[in-house]
PDB file of C-alpha atoms in Angstrom:
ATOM      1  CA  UNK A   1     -12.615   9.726   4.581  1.00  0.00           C
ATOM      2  CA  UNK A   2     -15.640  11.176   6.194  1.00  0.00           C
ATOM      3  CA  UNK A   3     -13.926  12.569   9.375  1.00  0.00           C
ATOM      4  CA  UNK A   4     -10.977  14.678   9.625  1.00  0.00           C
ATOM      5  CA  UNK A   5      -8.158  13.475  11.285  1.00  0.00           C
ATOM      6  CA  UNK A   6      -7.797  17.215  12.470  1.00  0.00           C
ATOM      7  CA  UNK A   7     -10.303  19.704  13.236  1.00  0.00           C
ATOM      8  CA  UNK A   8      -9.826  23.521  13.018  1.00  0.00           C
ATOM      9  CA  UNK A   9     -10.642  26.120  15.839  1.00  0.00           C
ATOM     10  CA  UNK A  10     -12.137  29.128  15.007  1.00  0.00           C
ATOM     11  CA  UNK A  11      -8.595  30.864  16.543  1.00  0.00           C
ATOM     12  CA  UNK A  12      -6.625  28.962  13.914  1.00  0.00           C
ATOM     13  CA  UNK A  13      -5.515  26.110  15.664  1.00  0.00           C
ATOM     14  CA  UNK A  14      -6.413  22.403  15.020  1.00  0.00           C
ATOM     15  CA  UNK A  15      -6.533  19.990  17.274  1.00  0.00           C
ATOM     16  CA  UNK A  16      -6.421  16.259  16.706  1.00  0.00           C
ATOM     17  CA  UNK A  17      -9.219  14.032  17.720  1.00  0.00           C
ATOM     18  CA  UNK A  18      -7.683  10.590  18.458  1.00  0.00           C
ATOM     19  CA  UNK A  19      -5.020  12.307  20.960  1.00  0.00           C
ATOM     20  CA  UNK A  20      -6.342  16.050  22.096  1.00  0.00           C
ATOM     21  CA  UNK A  21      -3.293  17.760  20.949  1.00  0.00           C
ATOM     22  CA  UNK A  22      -3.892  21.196  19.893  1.00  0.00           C
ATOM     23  CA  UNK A  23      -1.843  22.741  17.543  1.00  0.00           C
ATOM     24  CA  UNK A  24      -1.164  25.913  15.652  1.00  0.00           C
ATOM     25  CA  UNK A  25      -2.310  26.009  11.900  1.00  0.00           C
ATOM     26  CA  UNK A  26       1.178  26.299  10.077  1.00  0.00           C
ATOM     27  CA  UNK A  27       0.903  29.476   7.332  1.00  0.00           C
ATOM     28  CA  UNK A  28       3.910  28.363   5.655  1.00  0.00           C
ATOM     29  CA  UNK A  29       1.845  25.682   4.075  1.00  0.00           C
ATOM     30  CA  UNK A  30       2.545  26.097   0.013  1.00  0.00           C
ATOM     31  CA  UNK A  31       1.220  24.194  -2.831  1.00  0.00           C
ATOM     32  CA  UNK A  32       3.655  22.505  -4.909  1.00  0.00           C
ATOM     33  CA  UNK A  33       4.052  25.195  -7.979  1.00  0.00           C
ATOM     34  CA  UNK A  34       4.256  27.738  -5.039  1.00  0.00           C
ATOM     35  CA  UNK A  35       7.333  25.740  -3.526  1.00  0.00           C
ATOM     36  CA  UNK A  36      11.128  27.688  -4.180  1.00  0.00           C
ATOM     37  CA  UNK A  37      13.718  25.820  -2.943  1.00  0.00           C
ATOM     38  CA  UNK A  38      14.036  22.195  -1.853  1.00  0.00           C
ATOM     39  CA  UNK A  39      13.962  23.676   1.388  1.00  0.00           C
ATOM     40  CA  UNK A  40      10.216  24.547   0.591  1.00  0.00           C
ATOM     41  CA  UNK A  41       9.566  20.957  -1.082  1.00  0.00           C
ATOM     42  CA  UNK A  42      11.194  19.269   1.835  1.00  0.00           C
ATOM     43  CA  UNK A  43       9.192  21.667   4.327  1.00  0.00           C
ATOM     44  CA  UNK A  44       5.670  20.695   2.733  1.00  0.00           C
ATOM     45  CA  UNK A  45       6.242  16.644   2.579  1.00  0.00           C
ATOM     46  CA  UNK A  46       7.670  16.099   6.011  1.00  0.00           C
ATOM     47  CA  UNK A  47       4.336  18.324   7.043  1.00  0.00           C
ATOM     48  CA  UNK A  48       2.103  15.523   5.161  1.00  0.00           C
ATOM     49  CA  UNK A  49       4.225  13.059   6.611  1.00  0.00           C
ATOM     50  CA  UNK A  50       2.967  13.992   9.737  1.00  0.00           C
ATOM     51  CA  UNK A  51      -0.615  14.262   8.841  1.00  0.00           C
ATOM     52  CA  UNK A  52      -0.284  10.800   7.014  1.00  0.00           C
ATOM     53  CA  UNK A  53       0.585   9.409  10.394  1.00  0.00           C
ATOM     54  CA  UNK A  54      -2.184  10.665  12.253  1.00  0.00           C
ATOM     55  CA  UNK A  55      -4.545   9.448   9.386  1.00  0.00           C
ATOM     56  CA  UNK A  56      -2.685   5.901   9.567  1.00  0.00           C
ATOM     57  CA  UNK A  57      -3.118   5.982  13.454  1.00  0.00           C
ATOM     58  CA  UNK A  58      -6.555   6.544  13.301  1.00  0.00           C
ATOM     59  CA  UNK A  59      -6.948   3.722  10.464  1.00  0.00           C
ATOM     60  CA  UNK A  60      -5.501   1.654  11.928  1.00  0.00           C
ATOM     61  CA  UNK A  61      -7.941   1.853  15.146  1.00  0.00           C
ATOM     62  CA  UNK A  62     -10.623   0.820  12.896  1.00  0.00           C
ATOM     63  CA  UNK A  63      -8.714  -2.560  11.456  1.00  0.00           C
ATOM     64  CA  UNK A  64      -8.076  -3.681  15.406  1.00  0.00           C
ATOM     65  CA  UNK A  65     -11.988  -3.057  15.788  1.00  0.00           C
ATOM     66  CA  UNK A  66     -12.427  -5.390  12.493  1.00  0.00           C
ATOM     67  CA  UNK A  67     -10.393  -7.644  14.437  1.00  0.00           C
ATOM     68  CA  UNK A  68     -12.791  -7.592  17.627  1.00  0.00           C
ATOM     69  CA  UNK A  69     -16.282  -7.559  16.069  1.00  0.00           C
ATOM     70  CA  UNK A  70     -15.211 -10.363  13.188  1.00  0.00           C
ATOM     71  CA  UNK A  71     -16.173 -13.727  14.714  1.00  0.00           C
ATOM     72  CA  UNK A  72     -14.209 -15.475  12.747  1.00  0.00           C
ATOM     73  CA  UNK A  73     -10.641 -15.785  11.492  1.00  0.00           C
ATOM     74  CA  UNK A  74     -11.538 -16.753   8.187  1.00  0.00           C
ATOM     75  CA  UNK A  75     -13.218 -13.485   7.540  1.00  0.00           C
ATOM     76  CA  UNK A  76      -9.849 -11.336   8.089  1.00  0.00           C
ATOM     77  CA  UNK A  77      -8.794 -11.580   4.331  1.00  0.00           C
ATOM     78  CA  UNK A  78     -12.202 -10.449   2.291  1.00  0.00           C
ATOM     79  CA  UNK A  79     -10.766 -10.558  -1.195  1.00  0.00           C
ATOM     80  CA  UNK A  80     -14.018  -8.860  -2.751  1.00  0.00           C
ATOM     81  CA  UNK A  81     -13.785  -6.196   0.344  1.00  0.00           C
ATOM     82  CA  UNK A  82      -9.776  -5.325  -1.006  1.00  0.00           C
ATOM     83  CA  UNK A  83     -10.760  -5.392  -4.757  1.00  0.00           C
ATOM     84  CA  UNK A  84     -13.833  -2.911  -3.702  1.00  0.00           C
ATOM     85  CA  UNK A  85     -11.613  -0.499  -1.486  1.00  0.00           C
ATOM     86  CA  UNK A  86      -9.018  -0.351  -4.270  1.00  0.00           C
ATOM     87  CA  UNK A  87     -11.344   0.736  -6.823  1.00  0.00           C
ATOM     88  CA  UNK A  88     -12.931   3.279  -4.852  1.00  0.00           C
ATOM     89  CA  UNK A  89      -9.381   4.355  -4.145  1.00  0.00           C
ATOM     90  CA  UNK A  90      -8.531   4.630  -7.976  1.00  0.00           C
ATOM     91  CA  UNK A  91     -11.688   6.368  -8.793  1.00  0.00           C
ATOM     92  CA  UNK A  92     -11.000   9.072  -6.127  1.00  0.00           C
ATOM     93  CA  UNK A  93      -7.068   9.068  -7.038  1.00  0.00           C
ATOM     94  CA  UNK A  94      -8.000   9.961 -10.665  1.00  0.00           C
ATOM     95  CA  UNK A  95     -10.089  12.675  -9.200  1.00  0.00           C
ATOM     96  CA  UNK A  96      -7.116  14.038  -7.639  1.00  0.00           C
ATOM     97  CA  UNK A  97      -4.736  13.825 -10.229  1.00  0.00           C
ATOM     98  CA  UNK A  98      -2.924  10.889  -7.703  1.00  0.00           C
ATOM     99  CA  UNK A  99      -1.317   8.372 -10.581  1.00  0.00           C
ATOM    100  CA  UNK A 100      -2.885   4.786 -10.590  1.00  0.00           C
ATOM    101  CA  UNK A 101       0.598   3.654 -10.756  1.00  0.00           C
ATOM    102  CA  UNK A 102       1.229   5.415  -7.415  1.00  0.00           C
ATOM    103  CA  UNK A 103      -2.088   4.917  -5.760  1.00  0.00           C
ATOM    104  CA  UNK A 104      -2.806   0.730  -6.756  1.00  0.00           C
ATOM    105  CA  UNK A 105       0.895  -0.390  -5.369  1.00  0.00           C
ATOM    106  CA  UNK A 106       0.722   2.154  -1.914  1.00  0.00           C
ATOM    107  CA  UNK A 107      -3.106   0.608  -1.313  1.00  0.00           C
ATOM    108  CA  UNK A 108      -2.417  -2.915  -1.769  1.00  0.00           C
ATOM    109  CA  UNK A 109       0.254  -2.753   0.150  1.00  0.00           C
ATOM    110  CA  UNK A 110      -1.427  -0.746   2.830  1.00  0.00           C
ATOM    111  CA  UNK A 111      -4.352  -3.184   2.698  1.00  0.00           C
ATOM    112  CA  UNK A 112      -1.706  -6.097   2.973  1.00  0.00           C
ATOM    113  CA  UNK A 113      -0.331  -4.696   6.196  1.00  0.00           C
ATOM    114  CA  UNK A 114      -3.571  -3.965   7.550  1.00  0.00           C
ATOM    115  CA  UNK A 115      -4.561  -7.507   7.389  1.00  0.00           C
ATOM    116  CA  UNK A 116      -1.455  -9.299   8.723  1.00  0.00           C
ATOM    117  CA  UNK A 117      -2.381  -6.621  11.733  1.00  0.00           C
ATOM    118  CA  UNK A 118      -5.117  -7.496  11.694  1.00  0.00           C
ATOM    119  CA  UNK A 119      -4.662 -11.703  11.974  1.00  0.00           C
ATOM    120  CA  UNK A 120      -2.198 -10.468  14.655  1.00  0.00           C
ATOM    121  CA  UNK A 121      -4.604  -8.692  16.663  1.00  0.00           C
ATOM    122  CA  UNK A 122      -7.476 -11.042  16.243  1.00  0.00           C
ATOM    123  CA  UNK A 123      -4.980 -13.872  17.305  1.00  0.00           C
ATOM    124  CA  UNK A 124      -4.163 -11.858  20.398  1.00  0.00           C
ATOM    125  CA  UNK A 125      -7.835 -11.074  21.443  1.00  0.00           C
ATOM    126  CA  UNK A 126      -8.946 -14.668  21.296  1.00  0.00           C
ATOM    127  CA  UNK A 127      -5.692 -15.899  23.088  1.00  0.00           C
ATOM    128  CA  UNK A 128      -6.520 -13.610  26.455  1.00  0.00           C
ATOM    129  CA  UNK A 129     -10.355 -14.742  26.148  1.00  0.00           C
ATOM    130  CA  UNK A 130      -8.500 -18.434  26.327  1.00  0.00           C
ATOM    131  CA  UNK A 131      -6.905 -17.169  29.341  1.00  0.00           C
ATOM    132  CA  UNK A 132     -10.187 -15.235  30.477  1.00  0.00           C
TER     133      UNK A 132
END
């Protein structure tokens, strides 16, 4: 991902691009081997949670953009596009230690969502330029 979901001030804070928030950088943040308690653990993935969110929010404006610019229907599933994105996934999972039996499954799925959205949102756009 080129762009950060959230971008840091020079007082600490972040602030979120898609919505404005700003927020206060959280200095509890721990790395795994740094984590205590389950407490900790629990702590640290509820905080990705969050940020996985925001990243899926702002994904997800670019698939109802796909969904706008594609002139056609047809074009919505682009088998060599998913077989492309997954490998660049893999390559960059392996470079982050992410297992390929976590990362393959989460994509594909992610990818498979995206598209029904995706039909769903195309469908939807042509149906009000009917009624346009």
């Amino acid at each position: 991902m080129s762009k950060s979901t959230s971008q840091s001030a020079s007082d600490g804070s972040d602030t979120n691009h898609i919505t404005g928030e700003t927020y206060n950088s959280d200095p509890r943040k721990k790395t795994g081997p740094e984590c205590e308690s389950m407490t900790d653990v629990r702590y640290e993935i509820d905080r990705i949670d969050r940020l996985l969110v925001e990243i899926l929010a702002e994904r997800t404006t670019y698939i109802k953009a796909a969904s706008r610019i594609k002139p056609d229907r047809e074009m919505v599933r682009d088998v060599p596009r998913i077989e492309d994105v997954v490998a660049k996934v893999l390559a960059h999972s392996k470079e982050h230690n992410l297992p390929a039996e976590i990362a393959d499954p989460v994509w594909r799925l992610l990818i498979e969502r995206s598209i029904a959205y995706e039909y769903s949102s195309y469908d939807a756009l042509k149906d009000s330029d009917i009624d346009n």
